[in-house]
């Protein structure tokens, strides 16, 4: 039976396994980072501002959501609220990872939380659905997180420096949408997630005319509520369905 020390002890084999698992996602992450980097420059941020944003924020969805608001001169509370709501999913990720790594010092958990990404967390939870201590668990997570973070930063910084050289007719807005879809579609693997995405998409279209892109904020909130409601209803009716099958 493993204990906490087995989880935290560096395991090179587990680290390499994590890297191998995450490699297929790195190109898409880098491409998305490239699009966000270009978008930061195109939205009017200076080079130091764009570099600071990508290094300190590390949240592509929140960056893309906040950039039009920054360019439009929206109130700071609208910008921060939008970014916060878009990133609320990381609260869920933290809650899912906490049972696995609650024994780590707070500063180490803070560091791991900062470099965490959607796909990396999803891949880790597929490999380790049980929070019980297991040898190499932390090394496997780091093997997923660090290359993911590096791929994003390389792509984003390249986009920042290339931003002024990319012609507008290349359709970067459309490219950005495709990059987000490439990351999002593989994660829509359950009925609650699918319902949340469909509702959020519909709301974003219907509310597209709201000022300061508040339609996006409304779409995210309503989509999250829908996904949670579908998940709750599914858990409630699951026992009844099992009884009917019997």
PDB file of N, CA, C and O in Angstrom, residues 73-115:
ATOM      1  N   UNK A  73     -12.282  49.771 -23.975  1.00  0.00           N
ATOM      2  CA  UNK A  73     -12.259  50.670 -22.814  1.00  0.00           C
ATOM      3  C   UNK A  73     -13.321  50.342 -21.791  1.00  0.00           C
ATOM      4  O   UNK A  73     -13.826  51.241 -21.106  1.00  0.00           O
ATOM      5  N   UNK A  74     -13.657  49.076 -21.654  1.00  0.00           N
ATOM      6  CA  UNK A  74     -14.678  48.666 -20.686  1.00  0.00           C
ATOM      7  C   UNK A  74     -14.202  48.933 -19.258  1.00  0.00           C
ATOM      8  O   UNK A  74     -12.989  48.977 -18.995  1.00  0.00           O
ATOM      9  N   UNK A  75     -15.137  49.105 -18.326  1.00  0.00           N
ATOM     10  CA  UNK A  75     -14.746  49.284 -16.918  1.00  0.00           C
ATOM     11  C   UNK A  75     -13.926  48.103 -16.414  1.00  0.00           C
ATOM     12  O   UNK A  75     -14.141  46.963 -16.828  1.00  0.00           O
ATOM     13  N   UNK A  76     -13.010  48.401 -15.516  1.00  0.00           N
ATOM     14  CA  UNK A  76     -12.105  47.358 -15.040  1.00  0.00           C
ATOM     15  C   UNK A  76     -12.865  46.224 -14.360  1.00  0.00           C
ATOM     16  O   UNK A  76     -12.479  45.060 -14.454  1.00  0.00           O
ATOM     17  N   UNK A  77     -13.998  46.542 -13.696  1.00  0.00           N
ATOM     18  CA  UNK A  77     -14.737  45.480 -13.007  1.00  0.00           C
ATOM     19  C   UNK A  77     -15.360  44.508 -14.004  1.00  0.00           C
ATOM     20  O   UNK A  77     -15.477  43.310 -13.714  1.00  0.00           O
ATOM     21  N   UNK A  78     -15.744  45.011 -15.174  1.00  0.00           N
ATOM     22  CA  UNK A  78     -16.302  44.137 -16.204  1.00  0.00           C
ATOM     23  C   UNK A  78     -15.223  43.200 -16.729  1.00  0.00           C
ATOM     24  O   UNK A  78     -15.443  41.995 -16.921  1.00  0.00           O
ATOM     25  N   UNK A  79     -14.014  43.737 -16.950  1.00  0.00           N
ATOM     26  CA  UNK A  79     -12.905  42.920 -17.450  1.00  0.00           C
ATOM     27  C   UNK A  79     -12.552  41.819 -16.451  1.00  0.00           C
ATOM     28  O   UNK A  79     -12.433  40.640 -16.812  1.00  0.00           O
ATOM     29  N   UNK A  80     -12.402  42.209 -15.182  1.00  0.00           N
ATOM     30  CA  UNK A  80     -12.015  41.225 -14.175  1.00  0.00           C
ATOM     31  C   UNK A  80     -13.121  40.196 -13.934  1.00  0.00           C
ATOM     32  O   UNK A  80     -12.842  39.004 -13.748  1.00  0.00           O
ATOM     33  N   UNK A  81     -14.366  40.650 -13.940  1.00  0.00           N
ATOM     34  CA  UNK A  81     -15.479  39.724 -13.728  1.00  0.00           C
ATOM     35  C   UNK A  81     -15.579  38.716 -14.867  1.00  0.00           C
ATOM     36  O   UNK A  81     -15.795  37.516 -14.647  1.00  0.00           O
ATOM     37  N   UNK A  82     -15.406  39.197 -16.092  1.00  0.00           N
ATOM     38  CA  UNK A  82     -15.453  38.304 -17.245  1.00  0.00           C
ATOM     39  C   UNK A  82     -14.348  37.245 -17.164  1.00  0.00           C
ATOM     40  O   UNK A  82     -14.595  36.047 -17.347  1.00  0.00           O
ATOM     41  N   UNK A  83     -13.121  37.689 -16.879  1.00  0.00           N
ATOM     42  CA  UNK A  83     -12.005  36.751 -16.772  1.00  0.00           C
ATOM     43  C   UNK A  83     -12.231  35.751 -15.641  1.00  0.00           C
ATOM     44  O   UNK A  83     -11.929  34.559 -15.770  1.00  0.00           O
ATOM     45  N   UNK A  84     -12.781  36.247 -14.530  1.00  0.00           N
ATOM     46  CA  UNK A  84     -13.031  35.369 -13.385  1.00  0.00           C
ATOM     47  C   UNK A  84     -14.062  34.297 -13.726  1.00  0.00           C
ATOM     48  O   UNK A  84     -13.864  33.109 -13.433  1.00  0.00           O
ATOM     49  N   UNK A  85     -15.143  34.690 -14.355  1.00  0.00           N
ATOM     50  CA  UNK A  85     -16.201  33.735 -14.679  1.00  0.00           C
ATOM     51  C   UNK A  85     -15.713  32.714 -15.705  1.00  0.00           C
ATOM     52  O   UNK A  85     -15.978  31.508 -15.577  1.00  0.00           O
ATOM     53  N   UNK A  86     -14.972  33.193 -16.713  1.00  0.00           N
ATOM     54  CA  UNK A  86     -14.451  32.266 -17.724  1.00  0.00           C
ATOM     55  C   UNK A  86     -13.532  31.226 -17.086  1.00  0.00           C
ATOM     56  O   UNK A  86     -13.489  30.068 -17.514  1.00  0.00           O
ATOM     57  N   UNK A  87     -12.815  31.622 -16.029  1.00  0.00           N
ATOM     58  CA  UNK A  87     -11.857  30.714 -15.386  1.00  0.00           C
ATOM     59  C   UNK A  87     -12.427  29.980 -14.179  1.00  0.00           C
ATOM     60  O   UNK A  87     -11.668  29.317 -13.463  1.00  0.00           O
ATOM     61  N   UNK A  88     -13.721  30.072 -13.951  1.00  0.00           N
ATOM     62  CA  UNK A  88     -14.301  29.376 -12.802  1.00  0.00           C
ATOM     63  C   UNK A  88     -14.123  27.863 -12.883  1.00  0.00           C
ATOM     64  O   UNK A  88     -14.152  27.171 -11.869  1.00  0.00           O
ATOM     65  N   UNK A  89     -13.926  27.349 -14.091  1.00  0.00           N
ATOM     66  CA  UNK A  89     -13.735  25.902 -14.229  1.00  0.00           C
ATOM     67  C   UNK A  89     -12.497  25.432 -13.479  1.00  0.00           C
ATOM     68  O   UNK A  89     -12.419  24.264 -13.071  1.00  0.00           O
ATOM     69  N   UNK A  90     -11.538  26.332 -13.261  1.00  0.00           N
ATOM     70  CA  UNK A  90     -10.336  25.933 -12.537  1.00  0.00           C
ATOM     71  C   UNK A  90     -10.616  25.715 -11.057  1.00  0.00           C
ATOM     72  O   UNK A  90      -9.843  25.029 -10.375  1.00  0.00           O
ATOM     73  N   UNK A  91     -11.690  26.290 -10.561  1.00  0.00           N
ATOM     74  CA  UNK A  91     -12.107  25.976  -9.191  1.00  0.00           C
ATOM     75  C   UNK A  91     -12.512  24.501  -9.115  1.00  0.00           C
ATOM     76  O   UNK A  91     -12.176  23.789  -8.158  1.00  0.00           O
ATOM     77  N   UNK A  92     -13.216  24.052 -10.156  1.00  0.00           N
ATOM     78  CA  UNK A  92     -13.613  22.636 -10.213  1.00  0.00           C
ATOM     79  C   UNK A  92     -12.376  21.753 -10.344  1.00  0.00           C
ATOM     80  O   UNK A  92     -12.255  20.716  -9.680  1.00  0.00           O
ATOM     81  N   UNK A  93     -11.445  22.161 -11.214  1.00  0.00           N
ATOM     82  CA  UNK A  93     -10.216  21.377 -11.367  1.00  0.00           C
ATOM     83  C   UNK A  93      -9.465  21.279 -10.044  1.00  0.00           C
ATOM     84  O   UNK A  93      -8.938  20.218  -9.686  1.00  0.00           O
ATOM     85  N   UNK A  94      -9.391  22.395  -9.319  1.00  0.00           N
ATOM     86  CA  UNK A  94      -8.695  22.391  -8.030  1.00  0.00           C
ATOM     87  C   UNK A  94      -9.364  21.438  -7.051  1.00  0.00           C
ATOM     88  O   UNK A  94      -8.691  20.708  -6.315  1.00  0.00           O
ATOM     89  N   UNK A  95     -10.702  21.454  -7.056  1.00  0.00           N
ATOM     90  CA  UNK A  95     -11.432  20.562  -6.152  1.00  0.00           C
ATOM     91  C   UNK A  95     -11.191  19.092  -6.515  1.00  0.00           C
ATOM     92  O   UNK A  95     -11.131  18.230  -5.631  1.00  0.00           O
ATOM     93  N   UNK A  96     -11.017  18.803  -7.809  1.00  0.00           N
ATOM     94  CA  UNK A  96     -10.769  17.430  -8.240  1.00  0.00           C
ATOM     95  C   UNK A  96      -9.342  16.982  -7.910  1.00  0.00           C
ATOM     96  O   UNK A  96      -9.103  15.812  -7.600  1.00  0.00           O
ATOM     97  N   UNK A  97      -8.394  17.910  -7.959  1.00  0.00           N
ATOM     98  CA  UNK A  97      -6.998  17.566  -7.687  1.00  0.00           C
ATOM     99  C   UNK A  97      -6.658  17.581  -6.201  1.00  0.00           C
ATOM    100  O   UNK A  97      -5.684  16.941  -5.786  1.00  0.00           O
ATOM    101  N   UNK A  98      -7.439  18.320  -5.419  1.00  0.00           N
ATOM    102  CA  UNK A  98      -7.122  18.469  -3.996  1.00  0.00           C
ATOM    103  C   UNK A  98      -6.991  17.135  -3.260  1.00  0.00           C
ATOM    104  O   UNK A  98      -6.050  16.956  -2.473  1.00  0.00           O
ATOM    105  N   UNK A  99      -7.885  16.163  -3.462  1.00  0.00           N
ATOM    106  CA  UNK A  99      -7.721  14.883  -2.747  1.00  0.00           C
ATOM    107  C   UNK A  99      -6.433  14.152  -3.101  1.00  0.00           C
ATOM    108  O   UNK A  99      -5.932  13.350  -2.314  1.00  0.00           O
ATOM    109  N   UNK A 100      -5.882  14.421  -4.281  1.00  0.00           N
ATOM    110  CA  UNK A 100      -4.665  13.750  -4.717  1.00  0.00           C
ATOM    111  C   UNK A 100      -3.418  14.360  -4.083  1.00  0.00           C
ATOM    112  O   UNK A 100      -2.463  13.651  -3.773  1.00  0.00           O
ATOM    113  N   UNK A 101      -3.441  15.697  -3.891  1.00  0.00           N
ATOM    114  CA  UNK A 101      -2.212  16.384  -3.503  1.00  0.00           C
ATOM    115  C   UNK A 101      -2.409  17.313  -2.297  1.00  0.00           C
ATOM    116  O   UNK A 101      -1.663  18.262  -2.111  1.00  0.00           O
ATOM    117  N   UNK A 102      -3.409  17.019  -1.490  1.00  0.00           N
ATOM    118  CA  UNK A 102      -3.665  17.841  -0.318  1.00  0.00           C
ATOM    119  C   UNK A 102      -2.534  17.821   0.694  1.00  0.00           C
ATOM    120  O   UNK A 102      -2.433  18.714   1.539  1.00  0.00           O
ATOM    121  N   UNK A 103      -1.645  16.816   0.600  1.00  0.00           N
ATOM    122  CA  UNK A 103      -0.545  16.701   1.561  1.00  0.00           C
ATOM    123  C   UNK A 103       0.618  17.625   1.218  1.00  0.00           C
ATOM    124  O   UNK A 103       1.533  17.800   2.024  1.00  0.00           O
ATOM    125  N   UNK A 104       0.625  18.225   0.019  1.00  0.00           N
ATOM    126  CA  UNK A 104       1.733  19.080  -0.390  1.00  0.00           C
ATOM    127  C   UNK A 104       1.666  20.432   0.310  1.00  0.00           C
ATOM    128  O   UNK A 104       0.587  20.903   0.682  1.00  0.00           O
ATOM    129  N   UNK A 105       2.804  21.114   0.489  1.00  0.00           N
ATOM    130  CA  UNK A 105       2.797  22.468   1.052  1.00  0.00           C
ATOM    131  C   UNK A 105       1.986  23.402   0.174  1.00  0.00           C
ATOM    132  O   UNK A 105       1.895  23.210  -1.044  1.00  0.00           O
ATOM    133  N   UNK A 106       1.430  24.452   0.781  1.00  0.00           N
ATOM    134  CA  UNK A 106       0.542  25.349   0.050  1.00  0.00           C
ATOM    135  C   UNK A 106       1.232  25.997  -1.149  1.00  0.00           C
ATOM    136  O   UNK A 106       0.615  26.179  -2.204  1.00  0.00           O
ATOM    137  N   UNK A 107       2.511  26.356  -1.002  1.00  0.00           N
ATOM    138  CA  UNK A 107       3.197  27.029  -2.090  1.00  0.00           C
ATOM    139  C   UNK A 107       3.410  26.097  -3.280  1.00  0.00           C
ATOM    140  O   UNK A 107       3.388  26.527  -4.439  1.00  0.00           O
ATOM    141  N   UNK A 108       3.581  24.802  -3.016  1.00  0.00           N
ATOM    142  CA  UNK A 108       3.728  23.847  -4.109  1.00  0.00           C
ATOM    143  C   UNK A 108       2.391  23.624  -4.806  1.00  0.00           C
ATOM    144  O   UNK A 108       2.323  23.520  -6.034  1.00  0.00           O
ATOM    145  N   UNK A 109       1.316  23.579  -4.028  1.00  0.00           N
ATOM    146  CA  UNK A 109      -0.013  23.446  -4.632  1.00  0.00           C
ATOM    147  C   UNK A 109      -0.354  24.693  -5.447  1.00  0.00           C
ATOM    148  O   UNK A 109      -0.973  24.602  -6.513  1.00  0.00           O
ATOM    149  N   UNK A 110       0.057  25.870  -4.945  1.00  0.00           N
ATOM    150  CA  UNK A 110      -0.181  27.110  -5.677  1.00  0.00           C
ATOM    151  C   UNK A 110       0.565  27.097  -7.010  1.00  0.00           C
ATOM    152  O   UNK A 110       0.012  27.479  -8.053  1.00  0.00           O
ATOM    153  N   UNK A 111       1.789  26.623  -6.982  1.00  0.00           N
ATOM    154  CA  UNK A 111       2.595  26.548  -8.211  1.00  0.00           C
ATOM    155  C   UNK A 111       1.960  25.586  -9.216  1.00  0.00           C
ATOM    156  O   UNK A 111       1.825  25.911 -10.398  1.00  0.00           O
ATOM    157  N   UNK A 112       1.561  24.405  -8.748  1.00  0.00           N
ATOM    158  CA  UNK A 112       0.942  23.428  -9.645  1.00  0.00           C
ATOM    159  C   UNK A 112      -0.374  23.962 -10.206  1.00  0.00           C
ATOM    160  O   UNK A 112      -0.698  23.732 -11.378  1.00  0.00           O
ATOM    161  N   UNK A 113      -1.128  24.673  -9.372  1.00  0.00           N
ATOM    162  CA  UNK A 113      -2.378  25.260  -9.842  1.00  0.00           C
ATOM    163  C   UNK A 113      -2.146  26.289 -10.929  1.00  0.00           C
ATOM    164  O   UNK A 113      -2.910  26.376 -11.898  1.00  0.00           O
ATOM    165  N   UNK A 114      -1.063  27.076 -10.787  1.00  0.00           N
ATOM    166  CA  UNK A 114      -0.780  28.125 -11.771  1.00  0.00           C
ATOM    167  C   UNK A 114      -0.447  27.543 -13.138  1.00  0.00           C
ATOM    168  O   UNK A 114      -0.863  28.074 -14.168  1.00  0.00           O
ATOM    169  N   UNK A 115       0.311  26.445 -13.174  1.00  0.00           N
ATOM    170  CA  UNK A 115       0.727  25.882 -14.469  1.00  0.00           C
ATOM    171  C   UNK A 115      -0.257  24.835 -14.992  1.00  0.00           C
ATOM    172  O   UNK A 115      -0.007  24.218 -16.024  1.00  0.00           O
TER     173      UNK A 115
END
